[in-house]
Every structure is written in structure tokens, then in C-alpha cells.
Coordinates of C-alpha atoms in Angstrom, one line a residue:
M175 CA -24.2 8.0 -7.7
K176 CA -20.8 6.8 -6.3
A177 CA -19.8 3.2 -6.5
L178 CA -20.4 2.4 -2.6
E179 CA -22.9 5.1 -1.8
G180 CA -25.3 3.8 0.7
I181 CA -22.9 1.4 2.3
K182 CA -22.0 1.9 5.9
I183 CA -18.7 1.0 7.2
L184 CA -18.0 0.7 11.0
D185 CA -14.5 1.6 11.2
F186 CA -12.6 0.2 14.3
T187 CA -9.1 0.4 12.5
H188 CA -6.2 2.3 13.7
V189 CA -2.5 3.2 12.6
Q190 CA -2.2 2.2 9.0
S191 CA -3.4 -1.1 7.5
G192 CA -7.0 -0.8 8.5
P193 CA -7.1 2.9 7.9
T194 CA -5.7 2.3 4.3
C195 CA -8.4 0.0 3.5
T196 CA -11.3 2.2 5.0
Q197 CA -10.2 5.4 3.5
L198 CA -10.2 3.6 0.0
L199 CA -13.9 2.5 0.7
G200 CA -14.7 6.1 1.6
F201 CA -13.0 7.4 -1.5
F202 CA -15.6 5.3 -3.4
G203 CA -18.5 6.7 -1.7
A204 CA -18.9 4.6 1.6
D205 CA -20.1 6.2 4.8
V206 CA -17.1 5.5 6.9
I207 CA -17.7 5.9 10.8
K208 CA -14.4 5.7 12.6
V209 CA -14.8 4.8 16.2
E210 CA -12.1 6.3 18.5
R211 CA -11.5 6.3 22.2
P212 CA -12.6 9.5 24.0
G213 CA -9.8 11.8 24.6
V214 CA -7.2 9.7 23.0
G215 CA -8.4 8.7 19.3
D216 CA -6.4 6.9 16.8
A217 CA -2.6 6.6 18.1
T218 CA -1.3 8.1 14.9
R219 CA -3.1 11.4 15.6
K220 CA 0.0 12.4 18.0
Q221 CA 2.7 10.3 16.2
L222 CA 5.4 12.2 14.3
V223 CA 3.7 15.6 14.9
D224 CA 5.1 18.2 12.8
V225 CA 2.6 21.1 13.6
E226 CA 2.0 21.7 17.3
G227 CA -1.7 21.4 18.3
A228 CA -2.7 19.5 14.9
D229 CA -3.3 16.0 14.0
S230 CA 0.0 14.5 12.5
L231 CA 0.3 13.8 8.7
Y232 CA 0.4 10.1 9.5
F233 CA -3.2 10.5 10.5
T234 CA -4.6 12.9 8.2
M235 CA -3.2 11.2 5.2
L236 CA -4.8 7.8 6.1
N237 CA -8.1 9.0 7.4
H238 CA -9.9 11.3 4.6
N239 CA -13.4 10.8 3.8
K240 CA -14.5 9.5 7.2
R241 CA -16.7 10.6 9.9
S242 CA -15.0 10.3 13.6
I243 CA -17.1 9.5 16.6
T244 CA -15.7 8.9 20.2
L245 CA -16.9 5.7 22.1
N246 CA -16.2 4.1 25.4
T247 CA -17.3 0.4 24.9
K248 CA -16.5 -0.2 28.5
T249 CA -19.7 1.5 29.6
D250 CA -23.1 0.0 29.4
S251 CA -24.2 3.0 27.2
G252 CA -21.3 2.8 25.1
K253 CA -22.0 -1.0 24.3
N254 CA -25.5 -0.2 23.5
V255 CA -24.4 2.3 21.0
L256 CA -21.9 -0.2 19.5
E257 CA -24.7 -2.9 19.3
K258 CA -26.9 -0.3 17.3
L259 CA -23.9 0.5 15.0
V260 CA -23.5 -3.1 14.3
K261 CA -27.2 -3.4 13.5
E262 CA -27.0 -0.4 11.1
C263 CA -23.7 -1.0 9.3
D264 CA -22.9 -3.2 6.3
V265 CA -19.2 -3.7 7.2
M266 CA -17.4 -3.8 10.3
V267 CA -13.5 -3.3 9.8
E268 CA -10.9 -4.0 12.7
N269 CA -7.2 -4.6 13.2
F270 CA -7.2 -5.2 16.9
A271 CA -5.0 -7.7 18.5
P272 CA -6.1 -11.2 18.3
G273 CA -9.1 -11.9 20.7
A274 CA -9.8 -8.3 21.4
L275 CA -13.3 -8.2 19.9
D276 CA -14.2 -11.4 21.9
R277 CA -13.1 -9.8 25.2
M278 CA -15.2 -6.8 24.3
G279 CA -18.3 -9.0 24.2
F280 CA -18.4 -8.9 20.3
S281 CA -17.5 -12.3 19.1
W282 CA -18.3 -13.2 15.4
E283 CA -21.2 -15.2 16.7
R284 CA -22.7 -12.2 18.6
I285 CA -22.0 -9.9 15.8
Q286 CA -24.1 -12.2 13.3
E287 CA -26.7 -12.4 16.0
L288 CA -27.2 -8.7 15.8
N289 CA -26.8 -8.3 12.0
P290 CA -26.7 -11.5 9.9
R291 CA -25.7 -9.5 6.9
I292 CA -22.8 -7.6 8.2
I293 CA -19.2 -8.4 6.9
L294 CA -16.6 -8.6 9.5
A295 CA -13.3 -7.8 8.1
S296 CA -9.9 -8.0 9.9
V297 CA -6.4 -7.4 9.5
K298 CA -4.1 -9.7 11.5
G299 CA -0.3 -10.1 11.4
F300 CA -0.5 -13.9 10.7
G301 CA -3.1 -16.3 9.6
P302 CA -4.0 -19.4 11.5
G303 CA -0.9 -21.2 12.7
P304 CA 2.0 -20.9 15.1
Y305 CA 2.3 -17.2 15.0
E306 CA -1.2 -16.2 14.8
D307 CA -1.3 -14.3 18.2
C308 CA 2.1 -12.4 17.5
K309 CA 1.9 -8.5 17.1
V310 CA 3.0 -7.4 13.7
Y311 CA 4.1 -4.1 12.2
E312 CA 5.1 -3.2 8.8
N313 CA 8.7 -4.1 8.9
I314 CA 8.0 -7.5 10.6
A315 CA 5.6 -8.2 7.9
Q316 CA 7.9 -7.5 5.1
C317 CA 10.4 -9.9 6.8
A318 CA 8.0 -12.8 7.5
G319 CA 6.5 -12.4 4.1
G320 CA 9.6 -13.0 2.0
S321 CA 10.4 -9.4 1.0
A322 CA 13.3 -8.6 3.2
S323 CA 15.2 -11.8 2.4
T324 CA 15.1 -11.1 -1.3
T325 CA 15.6 -7.3 -1.2
G326 CA 19.1 -5.8 -1.2
F327 CA 22.4 -6.9 -2.6
R328 CA 23.8 -10.4 -2.6
D329 CA 26.7 -9.5 -0.1
G330 CA 24.6 -7.2 2.0
V331 CA 22.1 -7.6 5.0
P332 CA 18.4 -8.1 4.0
L333 CA 16.5 -4.8 3.6
V334 CA 13.0 -3.6 3.9
T335 CA 11.4 -1.5 1.2
G336 CA 10.4 2.1 1.4
A337 CA 6.8 0.9 0.1
Q338 CA 4.4 0.1 2.9
I339 CA 3.6 -3.4 1.4
G340 CA 3.1 -4.9 4.9
D341 CA 0.6 -2.2 6.1
S342 CA -1.0 -0.3 3.2
G343 CA -0.5 -3.4 0.9
T344 CA -2.7 -5.4 3.4
G345 CA -5.2 -2.6 3.5
L346 CA -5.6 -2.9 -0.4
H347 CA -6.1 -6.6 -0.1
L348 CA -8.6 -6.3 2.6
A349 CA -10.7 -3.7 0.5
L350 CA -10.8 -6.1 -2.3
G351 CA -12.0 -8.7 0.2
I352 CA -14.7 -6.4 1.5
V353 CA -16.2 -5.4 -1.9
T354 CA -16.2 -9.1 -2.9
A355 CA -18.0 -10.1 0.1
L356 CA -20.5 -7.3 -0.5
F357 CA -21.0 -8.6 -4.1
Q358 CA -21.7 -12.1 -2.8
R359 CA -24.0 -10.9 -0.2
E360 CA -26.2 -9.5 -3.1
K361 CA -26.8 -13.2 -4.0
S362 CA -26.6 -14.9 -0.7
G363 CA -28.3 -12.4 1.6
K364 CA -25.6 -13.3 4.2
G365 CA -22.6 -11.6 5.6
Q366 CA -19.2 -13.4 6.3
K367 CA -15.7 -12.8 7.7
V368 CA -12.8 -11.4 5.6
L369 CA -9.2 -12.0 7.0
A370 CA -6.2 -10.4 5.4
P371 CA -3.0 -11.5 7.4
M372 CA -0.1 -9.1 6.6
Q373 CA 2.3 -11.9 6.0
D374 CA -0.1 -13.2 3.2
G375 CA -0.3 -9.8 1.6
V376 CA 3.5 -9.3 1.5
L377 CA 3.8 -13.0 0.2
N378 CA 1.2 -12.2 -2.5
L379 CA 3.4 -9.2 -3.6
C380 CA 6.5 -11.3 -3.6
R381 CA 5.2 -14.0 -5.7
V382 CA 7.9 -13.9 -8.6
K383 CA 10.4 -14.7 -5.6
L384 CA 8.4 -17.8 -4.8
R385 CA 8.5 -18.4 -8.5
D386 CA 12.3 -18.2 -8.5
Q387 CA 12.6 -20.5 -5.3
Q388 CA 11.0 -23.3 -7.4
R389 CA 13.2 -22.6 -10.5
L390 CA 16.2 -22.7 -8.2
D391 CA 15.6 -26.3 -7.8
K392 CA 16.1 -26.9 -11.7
G393 CA 19.5 -25.0 -11.7
P394 CA 20.9 -21.4 -11.4
L395 CA 18.7 -18.4 -12.1
K396 CA 20.6 -17.1 -15.2
E397 CA 18.8 -13.6 -15.2
Y398 CA 20.4 -12.7 -11.9
S399 CA 23.6 -11.0 -11.9
Q400 CA 25.4 -13.2 -9.7
F401 CA 25.3 -16.0 -12.5
G402 CA 27.3 -13.9 -14.8
E403 CA 29.6 -12.8 -11.9
G404 CA 30.4 -16.7 -11.4
H405 CA 29.0 -16.9 -7.7
E406 CA 27.2 -20.1 -6.8
F407 CA 23.5 -20.0 -5.8
G408 CA 22.4 -21.2 -2.3
D409 CA 19.3 -23.0 -1.6
A410 CA 17.1 -20.1 -1.3
T411 CA 16.0 -17.2 -3.7
P412 CA 18.9 -14.6 -3.3
R413 CA 18.9 -10.9 -3.1
A414 CA 19.2 -9.6 -6.5
G415 CA 20.2 -6.0 -6.2
N416 CA 18.2 -3.9 -8.8
D417 CA 18.0 -6.8 -11.4
S418 CA 14.5 -6.7 -13.0
G419 CA 13.1 -9.8 -11.4
G420 CA 11.7 -10.8 -14.8
G421 CA 12.7 -12.2 -18.3
Q422 CA 13.8 -8.9 -19.5
P423 CA 17.1 -7.8 -17.8
G424 CA 17.0 -4.4 -16.2
R425 CA 19.1 -2.3 -13.8
I426 CA 19.3 1.1 -12.1
L427 CA 22.1 3.2 -13.8
K428 CA 23.6 6.4 -13.1
C429 CA 22.7 9.5 -15.1
K430 CA 24.4 12.9 -15.6
G431 CA 24.9 14.7 -12.2
W432 CA 24.9 11.4 -10.1
E433 CA 27.9 12.7 -8.3
T434 CA 25.9 15.2 -6.4
D435 CA 22.2 14.2 -7.1
P436 CA 21.2 11.1 -5.2
N437 CA 18.3 10.6 -7.5
A438 CA 20.1 11.1 -10.8
Y439 CA 19.5 7.6 -12.0
T440 CA 17.2 5.8 -14.3
Y441 CA 15.9 2.2 -14.7
F442 CA 16.9 0.6 -18.0
I443 CA 15.6 -2.5 -19.4
T444 CA 17.3 -4.4 -22.3
Q445 CA 14.3 -5.8 -23.8
A446 CA 14.9 -8.5 -26.5
A447 CA 12.4 -7.0 -28.9
V448 CA 14.4 -3.7 -29.1
W449 CA 17.8 -4.9 -28.5
K450 CA 19.0 -3.6 -32.0
N451 CA 17.7 -0.1 -30.9
V452 CA 19.5 -0.3 -27.7
C453 CA 22.7 -1.1 -29.5
D454 CA 22.3 2.1 -31.7
V455 CA 21.6 4.3 -28.9
I456 CA 24.6 3.3 -26.8
G457 CA 27.0 3.3 -29.7
K458 CA 27.5 -0.4 -30.0
P459 CA 25.9 -1.4 -33.3
E460 CA 28.5 -4.4 -33.6
W461 CA 26.7 -6.0 -30.8
K462 CA 23.5 -6.6 -33.0
E463 CA 25.0 -9.6 -34.7
H464 CA 27.9 -10.5 -32.4
E465 CA 27.6 -13.9 -31.2
D466 CA 28.1 -12.9 -27.5
F467 CA 25.5 -10.3 -27.5
A468 CA 23.0 -11.0 -30.3
T469 CA 20.6 -13.2 -28.3
P470 CA 19.2 -13.0 -24.9
A471 CA 20.8 -16.3 -23.8
A472 CA 24.2 -15.1 -25.0
R473 CA 23.8 -12.1 -23.0
L474 CA 23.0 -13.3 -19.7
P475 CA 26.5 -14.3 -18.7
R476 CA 27.5 -10.7 -19.7
L477 CA 25.0 -8.6 -18.1
N478 CA 27.6 -6.6 -16.2
E479 CA 29.3 -5.8 -19.5
V480 CA 26.1 -4.9 -21.2
F481 CA 24.9 -2.6 -18.5
G482 CA 28.3 -1.2 -18.1
A483 CA 28.2 0.1 -21.7
V484 CA 24.8 1.3 -21.4
E485 CA 25.6 3.2 -18.1
E486 CA 28.5 5.0 -19.8
W487 CA 25.9 6.4 -22.2
T488 CA 23.4 7.1 -19.6
K489 CA 25.9 9.1 -17.5
T490 CA 26.2 11.5 -20.5
K491 CA 22.4 12.4 -20.4
N492 CA 20.0 13.4 -17.4
K493 CA 17.3 11.0 -16.5
F494 CA 14.7 13.0 -18.4
D495 CA 16.8 13.1 -21.6
V496 CA 17.2 9.3 -21.3
M497 CA 13.4 9.0 -21.4
E498 CA 13.1 11.4 -24.4
I499 CA 15.5 9.5 -26.4
C500 CA 14.5 6.1 -25.5
N501 CA 10.7 6.0 -25.5
P502 CA 10.2 6.8 -29.3
L503 CA 12.4 3.7 -29.8
N504 CA 10.3 1.6 -27.4
I505 CA 13.1 1.0 -25.1
P506 CA 11.6 0.7 -21.5
V507 CA 13.1 3.3 -19.1
G508 CA 12.1 5.2 -16.1
P509 CA 13.6 8.0 -14.1
I510 CA 14.2 7.7 -10.4
L511 CA 11.8 10.3 -9.0
S512 CA 12.4 11.8 -5.8
M513 CA 9.4 12.5 -3.4
K514 CA 10.0 16.1 -3.9
E515 CA 9.6 15.6 -7.9
I516 CA 6.7 13.6 -7.4
A517 CA 5.0 16.2 -5.2
E518 CA 5.7 19.0 -7.7
E519 CA 4.7 16.9 -10.9
P520 CA 1.8 18.9 -12.3
S521 CA 0.2 15.8 -14.1
L522 CA -0.2 14.1 -10.8
R523 CA -2.2 17.1 -9.6
D524 CA -4.4 17.0 -12.7
T525 CA -5.3 13.3 -12.3
G526 CA -6.1 13.6 -8.6
T527 CA -3.2 11.3 -7.7
I528 CA -1.6 14.1 -5.5
V529 CA -4.2 16.3 -3.8
E530 CA -3.9 19.5 -1.7
V531 CA -6.2 19.5 1.1
D532 CA -7.2 22.3 3.6
H533 CA -7.3 21.3 7.4
P534 CA -8.5 23.5 10.1
E535 CA -5.6 22.8 12.5
R536 CA -2.6 22.5 10.2
G537 CA -3.6 24.4 7.1
K538 CA -2.9 23.1 3.6
Y539 CA -1.0 19.9 3.1
L540 CA -0.5 17.4 0.2
T541 CA -1.9 13.8 0.4
V542 CA -2.2 10.9 -2.0
G543 CA -5.6 10.8 -3.6
C544 CA -7.5 7.7 -4.8
P545 CA -4.9 5.3 -6.7
I546 CA -7.8 3.7 -8.5
K547 CA -9.9 5.9 -11.1
L548 CA -13.5 4.8 -12.0
S549 CA -15.1 6.9 -14.9
D550 CA -18.5 6.9 -13.3
S551 CA -17.6 7.3 -9.5
P552 CA -15.5 10.4 -9.2
V553 CA -13.6 10.8 -6.1
E554 CA -13.7 14.1 -3.8
V555 CA -11.0 13.9 -1.1
E556 CA -12.2 15.2 2.1
R557 CA -10.1 16.2 4.9
S558 CA -9.7 13.8 7.8
P559 CA -12.0 14.3 10.8
L560 CA -11.1 16.0 14.2
L561 CA -11.3 13.6 17.0
G562 CA -15.0 13.0 17.9
E563 CA -16.1 15.5 15.3
H564 CA -19.3 13.7 14.2
T565 CA -20.4 12.0 17.3
E566 CA -23.5 13.9 17.7
E567 CA -24.2 13.8 14.1
V568 CA -24.0 10.0 13.7
L569 CA -25.8 9.3 17.2
Q570 CA -28.8 11.5 16.0
Q571 CA -28.8 11.0 12.2
V572 CA -27.7 7.3 12.0
L573 CA -28.9 5.9 15.4
G574 CA -31.8 8.1 16.1
Y575 CA -30.5 9.2 19.8
S576 CA -32.0 12.6 21.1
S577 CA -30.0 15.5 22.5
E578 CA -31.0 14.5 26.0
D579 CA -29.8 11.0 25.4
I580 CA -26.3 12.3 24.1
D581 CA -25.9 14.5 27.1
V582 CA -26.6 11.4 29.5
M583 CA -23.9 9.6 27.6
R584 CA -21.5 12.4 27.7
T585 CA -22.1 12.7 31.5
D586 CA -21.5 8.7 31.8
G587 CA -18.1 8.9 29.8
A588 CA -19.7 6.9 27.1
I589 CA -18.7 9.3 24.4

């Protein structure tokens, strides 16, 4: 039995944040019923299309392990179907614009009236406050949540990250909220609302920068490179380039071949506990006892010199050689892996982190499997559904409609 087997999810989400959440629940065995507009569907089905006539990778990679039904909730019969789905499902997930559910006639009070045990889970851009009605996308969430202002180099513009911490990150937070609410329902017998604002999710992932904001009030952040470079700190947490952000200084350094390979780099951490090993590896044994380098505090003003010496060594090795040499010595390093290298890595296929899926319209494609592994709830990644592929199946099997009823709804434009 899978972890969430028997749990029905009414999926009213689209684009990325909500679908990330519901896909994860589907990986764990929940029956995810994705509701889409007839003839249109999720907007991402036709965004960034790479195979003519097929759903885009944007859609397929976010909607595995789901069933798709089409439903026009503006019709009377469509509203009746939605009411029955609310009664049957354990969780309703939505990332509509603020107030959209109310305008549909499905306020929280009405939803509770139909099903007191249901959990209503929502993604919004902002929580309650001056911006709660604003429309938010990935990069806006990164900017409003503190990520962009602290990403990039000190003398450059703020940068967004390639990791989708606003959308997918919020979806992961919402999934945790849902399973927590389901657990509480086992004791209380009641459903509740779960809210995951994107700004909050990004800020949660930027907590160390909020930590540094408070430390800055007490003096300069000595582990930041700009301290050793003699640049004054302002009144807000600065951009720190590729500094580690923690108590152990680290940077991205060039490796052999960097002149032509944009990913010939490694991340190298000069962990205090293995400093003597670092000195031996880079050919600086005299630094083990030198007063300017022997202690972490002494090294902080000299990080440029330290990492300059480390980089002179890493430039003589490829990024995988650096790992093979350093790991047995407990020196933390990691190669900068390109998406091509990740896609071709056999171990990620073996663990189900990268999965090849066959699709009736586009053929085979790669996707990210379940990032969380449960020993007693194995994940089988099923392809994303075609638009409305399971409409009749859900109406008959879940809601008990007859074929005649379905024909009438089709004629009325409800499905």
C-alpha cells in the first residue's frame, strides 16, 4: 500500500507551483483528479512547445500520476459535478487569483458546508497584507522573498536563481502543509485551510540571509569576501557571489579546461577540521602553522589569497579528479554538473531521480522522478494525462454518473 493510497485530491491548479504539489502527492499514491477547462486545459500544455501537436515538456514534467477531467463550472451541471467532487475528495488544491473561488460560488464556508472534512490548500503570491491581491510569478517571488537581493556579486545587479524556489519551492511547502493537515484530521475529524504564500516559501529558503541581516547589526560579516577585500558593508545583507553562506568558507573555482568548458568548475570548501589536508593537497604545507593561515579567524581576511592558491591547484585537475583526490581526505568538494551531465548520469536513473517516460503524443522524454524516497511506498512515475482523458472514468467511477448523464453534460458544454 502506498503512503497516500485512498486519498483523493481535487486538483484545481495550473502552471507550476500547484502542479508541483499535487504531482508529489500523486507520487505517494494519492488519486489526483486534475480539473481543466474544456478545449483549453492548463495553460502550460501549449507553452514552450517543442513537438508539434503534443503537450509541452513544461506540462508533462509537472503533471505525472494524475487523471484529467474537463469541466465548465459556469454551467449548472458543471457546478453540480464540482459540488459532488468536493463531497468526495479529501483535499482541494488551488492556485487561482485571490477571490476566484468566491466568485465561482465556492467560498470556504460553502466548501465546508459540502464537506466538513475537506482540506482547502492554496498557493498565493503573498500572505495577508498590502500585496495580497497582487499577481505573482516565479521571479517576482524570488525578488519579494529576499533571494534576488542576496544573489549575485557585490558590484553587480541582483540575480534570480535557476532553481524554481518561488514556484516549485512553494509547491513543496504546500505538500507538507497538506499531509500535516491530513494527519491532524485523523485526530480532529475536521478539515482546515492550508495557505502557502510564495513570498513566505522563498523567505524560508533564504533564512540564512535573514540571519546575516541581524548579525550585520553587530558588525561586518567576516566570512563574506568583501570583508577581506576592504569594502564596507551597507545596512542590508549584501550579495556574496559564490561564498558559502555558512561558517565554512567555500567558493566555485576553475578546473582544467575552464577556458572552453563553461562547467569546468568545482565547489571547494576550506573546512577548518581538514585544513591541514587542504594545505597538503594544494602544496602549501607551511600554511598549517603560519600565523596568518593556521586558524579560521586568521584566514578570514585572506580568503582571496587562500582560494587563489586552491584554484591554482584545481586548474591542473578536471572537476572529477578533484573529487577523487579530496573526498578520501574528507575535504568537501563538488563538481559543477551541467544538465546534460545530470541527464546522462546512470546512478540518477538507478535511483529513479531521473526517469524516462513514454508519451503517446511526444514519445519518450526525461523527467525528474520523486525527490523523496520512502522505503515502503515505492514510486511509479506515470505519464501526464491528455486533456480530459479521464473525464468519463471519473464521472462514472468516482461520482456514479451514467453514460446518458455524461452525454447530456457533453451536449450542454459542461465537460
